[in-house]
mmCIF file of C-alpha atoms in Angstrom:
data_model
loop_
_atom_site.group_PDB
_atom_site.id
_atom_site.type_symbol
_atom_site.label_atom_id
_atom_site.label_comp_id
_atom_site.label_asym_id
_atom_site.label_seq_id
_atom_site.Cartn_x
_atom_site.Cartn_y
_atom_site.Cartn_z
ATOM 1 C CA THR A 149 -0.083 -0.061 -0.052
ATOM 2 C CA LYS A 150 2.664 2.345 0.931
ATOM 3 C CA LEU A 151 4.697 1.588 -2.389
ATOM 4 C CA ASP A 152 1.511 2.130 -4.324
ATOM 5 C CA HIS A 153 1.120 5.406 -2.673
ATOM 6 C CA PHE A 154 4.854 6.524 -3.452
ATOM 7 C CA ASN A 155 4.433 5.200 -6.986
ATOM 8 C CA GLY A 156 1.235 7.416 -7.594
ATOM 9 C CA ALA A 157 2.948 10.391 -6.117
ATOM 10 C CA HIS A 158 5.732 9.986 -8.322
ATOM 11 C CA ILE A 159 3.631 9.645 -11.407
ATOM 12 C CA ARG A 160 1.946 12.741 -10.417
ATOM 13 C CA MET A 161 5.130 14.774 -10.228
ATOM 14 C CA LEU A 162 6.237 13.970 -13.859
ATOM 15 C CA SER A 163 5.235 16.318 -16.512
ATOM 16 C CA ILE A 164 2.676 15.337 -19.134
ATOM 17 C CA ASP A 165 5.136 15.009 -21.858
ATOM 18 C CA ASP A 166 7.357 12.645 -19.703
ATOM 19 C CA LEU A 167 4.385 10.616 -18.393
ATOM 20 C CA ALA A 168 2.832 10.197 -22.255
ATOM 21 C CA ALA A 169 6.265 8.876 -23.243
ATOM 22 C CA ARG A 170 6.383 6.368 -20.341
ATOM 23 C CA ILE A 171 2.771 4.989 -20.947
ATOM 24 C CA LYS A 172 2.862 5.030 -24.613
ATOM 25 C CA PRO A 173 4.531 1.473 -25.081
ATOM 26 C CA TYR A 174 1.759 0.056 -22.883
ATOM 27 C CA PHE A 175 -0.799 1.115 -25.504
ATOM 28 C CA ILE A 176 1.326 -0.213 -28.321
ATOM 29 C CA ASN A 177 2.004 -3.438 -26.504
ATOM 30 C CA ALA A 178 -1.933 -3.810 -26.393
ATOM 31 C CA ASN A 179 -1.963 -3.343 -30.262
ATOM 32 C CA LEU A 180 -3.545 -0.027 -30.131
ATOM 33 C CA GLU A 181 -2.665 2.643 -32.515
ATOM 34 C CA VAL A 182 -1.616 5.729 -30.561
ATOM 35 C CA ASP A 183 -0.853 9.165 -32.023
ATOM 36 C CA ASN A 184 0.846 11.555 -29.936
ATOM 37 C CA GLU A 185 -1.580 14.439 -30.000
ATOM 38 C CA THR A 186 -4.365 12.390 -28.538
ATOM 39 C CA LEU A 187 -2.092 10.704 -25.986
ATOM 40 C CA LEU A 188 -0.948 14.129 -24.855
ATOM 41 C CA LYS A 189 -4.571 15.280 -24.335
ATOM 42 C CA VAL A 190 -5.293 12.178 -22.574
ATOM 43 C CA THR A 191 -2.560 12.013 -20.087
ATOM 44 C CA PRO A 192 -3.608 14.695 -18.031
ATOM 45 C CA LEU A 193 -6.981 13.454 -17.431
ATOM 46 C CA ILE A 194 -5.756 10.083 -16.268
ATOM 47 C CA ARG A 195 -2.569 10.960 -14.340
ATOM 48 C CA GLU A 196 -4.296 11.488 -11.078
ATOM 49 C CA ARG A 197 -5.952 8.043 -11.288
ATOM 50 C CA LEU A 198 -2.785 6.272 -12.101
ATOM 51 C CA VAL A 199 -1.103 4.149 -9.205
ATOM 52 C CA THR A 200 1.147 2.307 -11.427
ATOM 53 C CA LEU A 201 2.050 2.956 -15.232
ATOM 54 C CA ASP A 202 0.034 -0.246 -16.601
ATOM 55 C CA ASP A 203 -3.053 1.423 -14.812
ATOM 56 C CA CYS A 204 -3.137 3.494 -18.004
ATOM 57 C CA LEU A 205 -4.551 0.711 -20.008
ATOM 58 C CA PRO A 206 -8.104 0.312 -17.985
ATOM 59 C CA PHE A 207 -8.279 4.088 -17.765
ATOM 60 C CA ALA A 208 -7.501 4.918 -21.024
ATOM 61 C CA ALA A 209 -7.355 2.092 -23.820
ATOM 62 C CA TRP A 210 -10.858 3.140 -25.186
ATOM 63 C CA PHE A 211 -9.561 6.647 -26.192
ATOM 64 C CA PHE A 212 -7.628 4.449 -28.967
ATOM 65 C CA GLN A 213 -10.055 2.093 -29.945
ATOM 66 C CA ASP A 214 -12.720 2.491 -32.935
ATOM 67 C CA ALA A 215 -15.390 1.248 -30.776
ATOM 68 C CA VAL A 216 -16.176 0.038 -27.391
ATOM 69 C CA ASP A 217 -18.103 -2.914 -26.150
ATOM 70 C CA PRO A 218 -20.096 -1.896 -22.967
ATOM 71 C CA LYS A 219 -21.774 -4.428 -21.020
ATOM 72 C CA PRO A 220 -25.446 -4.149 -21.680
ATOM 73 C CA GLU A 221 -26.624 -4.102 -17.847
ATOM 74 C CA GLU A 222 -24.266 -1.199 -17.181
ATOM 75 C CA LEU A 223 -26.073 0.836 -19.709
ATOM 76 C CA VAL A 224 -29.085 0.857 -17.535
ATOM 77 C CA ALA A 225 -29.167 3.701 -15.090
ATOM 78 C CA LYS A 226 -29.637 2.953 -11.499
ATOM 79 C CA GLY A 227 -33.742 3.340 -10.714
ATOM 80 C CA LEU A 228 -34.214 3.341 -14.395
ATOM 81 C CA THR A 229 -35.735 0.487 -16.793
ATOM 82 C CA THR A 230 -34.213 -0.349 -19.882
ATOM 83 C CA ASP A 231 -36.722 1.780 -22.031
ATOM 84 C CA GLN A 232 -36.340 4.598 -19.864
ATOM 85 C CA SER A 233 -32.445 4.353 -20.087
ATOM 86 C CA ALA A 234 -32.671 4.102 -23.913
ATOM 87 C CA ALA A 235 -35.097 7.282 -24.082
ATOM 88 C CA VAL A 236 -32.378 9.181 -22.059
ATOM 89 C CA ALA A 237 -29.812 7.961 -24.311
ATOM 90 C CA ARG A 238 -31.958 8.956 -27.352
ATOM 91 C CA LYS A 239 -32.462 12.356 -26.038
ATOM 92 C CA ALA A 240 -28.796 13.053 -25.296
ATOM 93 C CA TYR A 241 -28.028 11.771 -28.664
ATOM 94 C CA ASP A 242 -30.385 14.396 -30.120
ATOM 95 C CA ILE A 243 -28.713 17.109 -28.152
ATOM 96 C CA LEU A 244 -25.100 16.116 -28.962
ATOM 97 C CA SER A 245 -25.926 15.842 -32.616
ATOM 98 C CA GLY A 246 -27.159 19.245 -32.906
ATOM 99 C CA LEU A 247 -23.835 20.734 -31.485
ATOM 100 C CA ASP A 248 -21.013 21.840 -33.999
ATOM 101 C CA ALA A 249 -18.365 20.355 -31.579
ATOM 102 C CA ILE A 250 -18.918 18.154 -28.388
ATOM 103 C CA THR A 251 -16.534 20.221 -25.726
ATOM 104 C CA PRO A 252 -17.322 20.706 -22.172
ATOM 105 C CA ASP A 253 -18.491 24.039 -22.704
ATOM 106 C CA LYS A 254 -21.182 23.190 -25.358
ATOM 107 C CA ALA A 255 -22.273 19.988 -24.157
ATOM 108 C CA GLU A 256 -22.571 19.980 -20.514
ATOM 109 C CA PRO A 257 -25.062 22.966 -20.163
ATOM 110 C CA PRO A 258 -27.813 21.253 -22.351
ATOM 111 C CA LEU A 259 -27.235 18.029 -20.768
ATOM 112 C CA ARG A 260 -27.555 19.173 -17.414
ATOM 113 C CA GLU A 261 -30.871 20.921 -18.537
ATOM 114 C CA LEU A 262 -31.893 17.574 -19.737
ATOM 115 C CA VAL A 263 -31.305 16.145 -16.406
ATOM 116 C CA GLU A 264 -33.406 18.842 -14.785
ATOM 117 C CA GLN A 265 -36.154 18.460 -17.487
ATOM 118 C CA LEU A 266 -36.094 14.728 -17.002
ATOM 119 C CA GLY A 267 -36.178 15.061 -13.168
ATOM 120 C CA LEU A 268 -33.302 12.520 -12.987
ATOM 121 C CA LYS A 269 -29.894 12.662 -11.041
ATOM 122 C CA ALA A 270 -27.046 13.802 -13.204
ATOM 123 C CA ASN A 271 -25.190 10.522 -12.418
ATOM 124 C CA GLN A 272 -28.097 8.774 -14.312
ATOM 125 C CA VAL A 273 -27.882 10.480 -17.311
ATOM 126 C CA PHE A 274 -24.101 10.886 -17.321
ATOM 127 C CA GLY A 275 -23.788 7.308 -16.430
ATOM 128 C CA ILE A 276 -25.439 5.985 -19.247
ATOM 129 C CA LEU A 277 -23.444 8.318 -21.710
ATOM 130 C CA ARG A 278 -20.109 7.456 -19.730
ATOM 131 C CA VAL A 279 -20.614 3.579 -20.553
ATOM 132 C CA ALA A 280 -21.817 4.403 -23.957
ATOM 133 C CA VAL A 281 -18.758 6.420 -24.923
ATOM 134 C CA THR A 282 -15.934 4.711 -22.646
ATOM 135 C CA GLY A 283 -17.443 1.004 -22.216
ATOM 136 C CA GLN A 284 -16.832 1.357 -18.444
ATOM 137 C CA MET A 285 -18.445 2.957 -15.489
ATOM 138 C CA VAL A 286 -15.610 4.707 -14.129
ATOM 139 C CA SER A 287 -13.558 6.793 -16.565
ATOM 140 C CA PRO A 288 -11.814 10.191 -16.596
ATOM 141 C CA PRO A 289 -13.913 13.382 -16.808
ATOM 142 C CA LEU A 290 -16.870 12.606 -19.178
ATOM 143 C CA PHE A 291 -17.003 15.836 -21.146
ATOM 144 C CA GLU A 292 -13.535 16.396 -21.429
ATOM 145 C CA SER A 293 -13.124 12.636 -22.641
ATOM 146 C CA MET A 294 -15.839 13.038 -25.273
ATOM 147 C CA GLU A 295 -14.230 16.054 -26.875
ATOM 148 C CA ILE A 296 -11.051 13.994 -27.045
ATOM 149 C CA VAL A 297 -13.039 11.088 -28.675
ATOM 150 C CA GLY A 298 -14.645 13.422 -31.189
ATOM 151 C CA ASN A 299 -18.087 14.079 -32.448
ATOM 152 C CA GLU A 300 -18.294 11.232 -34.831
ATOM 153 C CA LYS A 301 -17.032 8.447 -32.545
ATOM 154 C CA VAL A 302 -19.073 9.729 -29.445
ATOM 155 C CA LEU A 303 -22.431 9.912 -31.553
ATOM 156 C CA GLU A 304 -21.445 6.226 -33.266
ATOM 157 C CA ARG A 305 -20.979 5.072 -29.621
ATOM 158 C CA ILE A 306 -24.041 6.455 -28.206
ATOM 159 C CA ARG A 307 -26.031 5.083 -31.365
ATOM 160 C CA ASN A 308 -24.477 1.594 -30.458
ATOM 161 C CA ALA A 309 -25.605 1.765 -26.952
ATOM 162 C CA ILE A 310 -29.322 2.841 -27.932
ATOM 163 C CA GLY A 311 -29.274 -0.307 -30.322
ATOM 164 C CA ILE A 312 -27.900 -2.465 -27.309
ATOM 165 C CA LEU A 313 -30.729 -1.096 -25.009
ATOM 166 C CA GLU A 314 -33.233 -1.632 -27.529
ATOM 167 C CA LYS A 315 -32.220 -5.304 -28.095
ATOM 168 C CA MET A 316 -32.814 -5.905 -24.293
ATOM 169 C CA LYS A 317 -36.431 -5.469 -24.244
#
């Protein structure tokens, strides 16, 4: 436990460039195509979560994949049915597809408004999107992650999630 603490503290002291150079081989060894520009955007988002360098794969491999494979049950938000979760995903998709760019400044306010309109909790709506976009329930900050992934892939992943939810009926 102490070694993990010290290792994590050391990782957080590394510069972004240095840390990116150290974790890049892990992605390459996992047969992922890594471009330096994306890696340099991803690194600050995951740095605080890393205990060891090989932790980079569970936290960030999905940034470098064309598609993710979310577990169907994880797409269903706590307290919602499959149909309700699919409806939330469709509404979020409609909002995001109407934006010229999916950035934190442009995407977060209308999605928070959606949370209010639906009378849900943010973690319900954002949890569905997180699993749809990243394929996992825990990830770096959602809106910053979506910006890095890019409009096209984000929308494609949400469409895929909607399809998965619809098949669960």
